[in-house]
PDB file of C-alpha atoms in Angstrom:
ATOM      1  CA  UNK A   1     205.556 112.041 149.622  1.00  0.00           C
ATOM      2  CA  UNK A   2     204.119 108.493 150.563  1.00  0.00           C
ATOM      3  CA  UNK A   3     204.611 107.677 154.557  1.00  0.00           C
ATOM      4  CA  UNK A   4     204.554 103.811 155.181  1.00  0.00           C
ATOM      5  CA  UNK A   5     202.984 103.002 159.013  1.00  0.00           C
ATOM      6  CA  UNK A   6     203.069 100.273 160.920  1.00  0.00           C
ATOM      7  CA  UNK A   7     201.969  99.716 164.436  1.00  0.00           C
ATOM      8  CA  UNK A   8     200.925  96.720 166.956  1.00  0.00           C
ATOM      9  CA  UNK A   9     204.429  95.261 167.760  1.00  0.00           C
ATOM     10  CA  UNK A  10     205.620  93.994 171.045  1.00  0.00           C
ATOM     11  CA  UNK A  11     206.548  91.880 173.490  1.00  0.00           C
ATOM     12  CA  UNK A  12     204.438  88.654 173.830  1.00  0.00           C
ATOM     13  CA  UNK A  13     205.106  84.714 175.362  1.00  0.00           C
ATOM     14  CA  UNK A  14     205.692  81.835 173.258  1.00  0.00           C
ATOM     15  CA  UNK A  15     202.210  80.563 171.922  1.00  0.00           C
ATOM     16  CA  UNK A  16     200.878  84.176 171.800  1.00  0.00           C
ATOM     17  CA  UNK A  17     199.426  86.127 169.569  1.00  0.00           C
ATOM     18  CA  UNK A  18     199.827  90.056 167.728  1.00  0.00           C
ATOM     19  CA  UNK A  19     198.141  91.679 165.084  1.00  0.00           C
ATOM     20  CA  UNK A  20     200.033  94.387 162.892  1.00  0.00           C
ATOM     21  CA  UNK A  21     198.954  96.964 161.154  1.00  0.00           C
ATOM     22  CA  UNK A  22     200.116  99.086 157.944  1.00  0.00           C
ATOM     23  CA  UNK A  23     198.935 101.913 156.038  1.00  0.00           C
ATOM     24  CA  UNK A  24     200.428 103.944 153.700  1.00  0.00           C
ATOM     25  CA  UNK A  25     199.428 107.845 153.437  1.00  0.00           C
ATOM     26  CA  UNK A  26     200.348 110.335 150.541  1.00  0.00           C
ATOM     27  CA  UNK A  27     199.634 110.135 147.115  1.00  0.00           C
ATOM     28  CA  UNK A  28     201.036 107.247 144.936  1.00  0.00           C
ATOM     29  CA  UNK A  29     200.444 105.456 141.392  1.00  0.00           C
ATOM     30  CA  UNK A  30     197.955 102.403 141.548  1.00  0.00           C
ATOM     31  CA  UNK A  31     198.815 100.066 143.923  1.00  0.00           C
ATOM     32  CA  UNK A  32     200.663  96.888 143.040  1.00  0.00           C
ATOM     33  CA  UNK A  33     201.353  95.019 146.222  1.00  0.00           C
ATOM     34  CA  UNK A  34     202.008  95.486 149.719  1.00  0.00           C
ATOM     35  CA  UNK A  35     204.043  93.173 151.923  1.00  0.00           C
ATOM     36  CA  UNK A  36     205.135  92.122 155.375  1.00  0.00           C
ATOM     37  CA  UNK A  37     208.968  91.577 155.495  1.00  0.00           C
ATOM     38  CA  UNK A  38     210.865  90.967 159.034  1.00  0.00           C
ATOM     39  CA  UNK A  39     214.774  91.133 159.514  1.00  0.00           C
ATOM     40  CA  UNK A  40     216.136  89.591 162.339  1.00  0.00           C
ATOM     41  CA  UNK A  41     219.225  90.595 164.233  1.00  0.00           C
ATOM     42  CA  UNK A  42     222.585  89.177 162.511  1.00  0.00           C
ATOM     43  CA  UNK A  43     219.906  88.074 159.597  1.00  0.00           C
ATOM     44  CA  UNK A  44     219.284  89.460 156.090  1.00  0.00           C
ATOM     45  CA  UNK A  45     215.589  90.834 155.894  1.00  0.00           C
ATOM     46  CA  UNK A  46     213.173  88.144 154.688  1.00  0.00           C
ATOM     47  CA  UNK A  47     209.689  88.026 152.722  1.00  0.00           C
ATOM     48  CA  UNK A  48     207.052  87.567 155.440  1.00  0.00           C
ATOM     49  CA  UNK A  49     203.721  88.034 153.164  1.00  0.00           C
ATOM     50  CA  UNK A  50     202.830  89.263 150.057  1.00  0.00           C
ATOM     51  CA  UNK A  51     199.068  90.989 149.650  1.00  0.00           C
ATOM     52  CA  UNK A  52     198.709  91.742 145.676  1.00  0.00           C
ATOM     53  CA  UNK A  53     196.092  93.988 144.786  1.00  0.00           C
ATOM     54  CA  UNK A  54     194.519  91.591 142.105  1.00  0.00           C
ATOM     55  CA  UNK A  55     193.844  89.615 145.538  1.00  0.00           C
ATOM     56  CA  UNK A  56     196.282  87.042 145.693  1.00  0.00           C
ATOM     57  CA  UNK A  57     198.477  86.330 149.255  1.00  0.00           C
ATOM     58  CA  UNK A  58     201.373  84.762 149.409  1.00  0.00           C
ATOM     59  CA  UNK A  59     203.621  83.641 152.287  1.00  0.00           C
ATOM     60  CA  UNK A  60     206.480  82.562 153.610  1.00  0.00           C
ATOM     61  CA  UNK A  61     206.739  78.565 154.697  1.00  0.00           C
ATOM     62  CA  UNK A  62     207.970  79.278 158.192  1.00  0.00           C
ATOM     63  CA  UNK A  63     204.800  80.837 158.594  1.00  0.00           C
ATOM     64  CA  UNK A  64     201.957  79.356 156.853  1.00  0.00           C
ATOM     65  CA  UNK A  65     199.265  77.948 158.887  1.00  0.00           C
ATOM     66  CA  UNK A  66     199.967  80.593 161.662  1.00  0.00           C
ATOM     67  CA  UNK A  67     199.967  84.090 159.838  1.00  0.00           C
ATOM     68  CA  UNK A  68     197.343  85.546 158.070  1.00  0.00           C
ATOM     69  CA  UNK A  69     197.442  88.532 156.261  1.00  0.00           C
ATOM     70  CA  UNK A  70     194.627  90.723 154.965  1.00  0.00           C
ATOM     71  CA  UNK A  71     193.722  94.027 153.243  1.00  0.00           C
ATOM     72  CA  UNK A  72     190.944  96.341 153.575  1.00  0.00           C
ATOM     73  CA  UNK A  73     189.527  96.706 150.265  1.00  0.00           C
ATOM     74  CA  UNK A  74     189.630 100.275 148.550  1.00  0.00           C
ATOM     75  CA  UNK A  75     192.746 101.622 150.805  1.00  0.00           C
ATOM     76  CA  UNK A  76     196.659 100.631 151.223  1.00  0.00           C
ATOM     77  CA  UNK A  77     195.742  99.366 154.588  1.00  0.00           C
ATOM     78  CA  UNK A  78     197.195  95.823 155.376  1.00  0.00           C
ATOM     79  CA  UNK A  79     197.115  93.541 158.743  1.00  0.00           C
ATOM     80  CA  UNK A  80     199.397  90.522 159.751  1.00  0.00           C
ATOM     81  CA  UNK A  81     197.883  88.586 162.499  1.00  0.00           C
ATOM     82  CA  UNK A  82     200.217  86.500 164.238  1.00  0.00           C
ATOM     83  CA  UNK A  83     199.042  83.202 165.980  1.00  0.00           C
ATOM     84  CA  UNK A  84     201.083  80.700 167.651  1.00  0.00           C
ATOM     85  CA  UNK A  85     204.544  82.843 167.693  1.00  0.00           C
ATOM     86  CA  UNK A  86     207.937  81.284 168.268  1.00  0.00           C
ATOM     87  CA  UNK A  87     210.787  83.212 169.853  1.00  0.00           C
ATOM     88  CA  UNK A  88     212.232  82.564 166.093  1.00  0.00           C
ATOM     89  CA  UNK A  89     209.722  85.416 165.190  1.00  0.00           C
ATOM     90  CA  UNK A  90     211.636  87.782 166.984  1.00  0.00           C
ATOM     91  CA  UNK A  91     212.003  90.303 164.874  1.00  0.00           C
ATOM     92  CA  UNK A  92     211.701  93.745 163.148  1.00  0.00           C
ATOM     93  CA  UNK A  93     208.628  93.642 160.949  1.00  0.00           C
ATOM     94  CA  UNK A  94     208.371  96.074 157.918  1.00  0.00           C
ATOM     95  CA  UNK A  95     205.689  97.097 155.676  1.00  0.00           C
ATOM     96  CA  UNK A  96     206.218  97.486 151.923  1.00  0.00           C
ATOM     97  CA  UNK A  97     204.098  99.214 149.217  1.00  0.00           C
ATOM     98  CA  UNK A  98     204.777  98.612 145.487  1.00  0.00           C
ATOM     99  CA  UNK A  99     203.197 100.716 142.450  1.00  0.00           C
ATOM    100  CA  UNK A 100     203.925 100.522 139.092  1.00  0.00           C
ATOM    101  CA  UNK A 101     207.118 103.382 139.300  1.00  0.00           C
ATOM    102  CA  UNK A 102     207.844 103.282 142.995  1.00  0.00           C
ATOM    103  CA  UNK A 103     208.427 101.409 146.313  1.00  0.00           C
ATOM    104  CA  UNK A 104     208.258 102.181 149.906  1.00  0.00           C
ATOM    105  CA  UNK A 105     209.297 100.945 153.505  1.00  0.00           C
ATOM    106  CA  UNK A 106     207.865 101.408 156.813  1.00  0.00           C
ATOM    107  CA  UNK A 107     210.279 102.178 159.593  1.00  0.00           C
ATOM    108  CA  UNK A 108     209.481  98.517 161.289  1.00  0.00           C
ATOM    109  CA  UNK A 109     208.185  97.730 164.524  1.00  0.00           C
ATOM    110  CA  UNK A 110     209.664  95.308 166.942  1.00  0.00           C
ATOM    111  CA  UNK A 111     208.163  91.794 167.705  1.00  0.00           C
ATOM    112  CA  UNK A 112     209.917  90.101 170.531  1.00  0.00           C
ATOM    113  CA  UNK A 113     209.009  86.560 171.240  1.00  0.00           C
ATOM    114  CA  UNK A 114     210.166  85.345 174.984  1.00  0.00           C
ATOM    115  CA  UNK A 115     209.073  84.318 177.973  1.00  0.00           C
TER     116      UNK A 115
END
């Protein structure tokens, strides 16, 4: 049993900032990757950031230069700090965890860009 969870959603202004958090608990195969994906209402869910284990991150254009994702080395713990957010962030952000046999999802937690 492997429980994906996130935390540090909310409700911020255009121009603001969040942090998110994700860590997976249970016991799991080595880890491959984690990720940050986000779904929008009306929208199909969408890549966000990829953390590989090796230590590569990857992300998505209408982000780069104001997201940065990050691990904590040694445990499926992953962050997604959020600078300069547009209400087209709005959004429910998800954690994923891929191993070599399995994945896993998070439940989400809500980001709501508005003023």
């Amino acid at each position: 049993q492997v429980n994906i969870v996130e935390s540090g959603g909310g409700l911020v202004q255009p121009g603001g900032s969040l942090r998110l958090s994700c860590a997976a608990v249970g016991s799991f195969a080595s880890l491959y990757m984690m990720a940050w994906y986000r779904q929008a209402p009306g929208k199909q869910r969408e890549v966000v950031a990829e953390v590989y284990s090796a230590g590569t991150i990857n992300y998505a254009d209408s982000v780069k230069g104001r997201f940065i994702a990050s691990r904590e080395d040694g445990k499926p713990t992953v962050y997604l700090q959020m600078t300069s957010l547009k209400p087209e962030d709005t959004a429910v952000y998800y954690c994923y965890l891929q191993t070599p046999v399995n994945d896993y999802w998070g439940r989400g937690t809500q980001v709501t860009v508005s003023s």
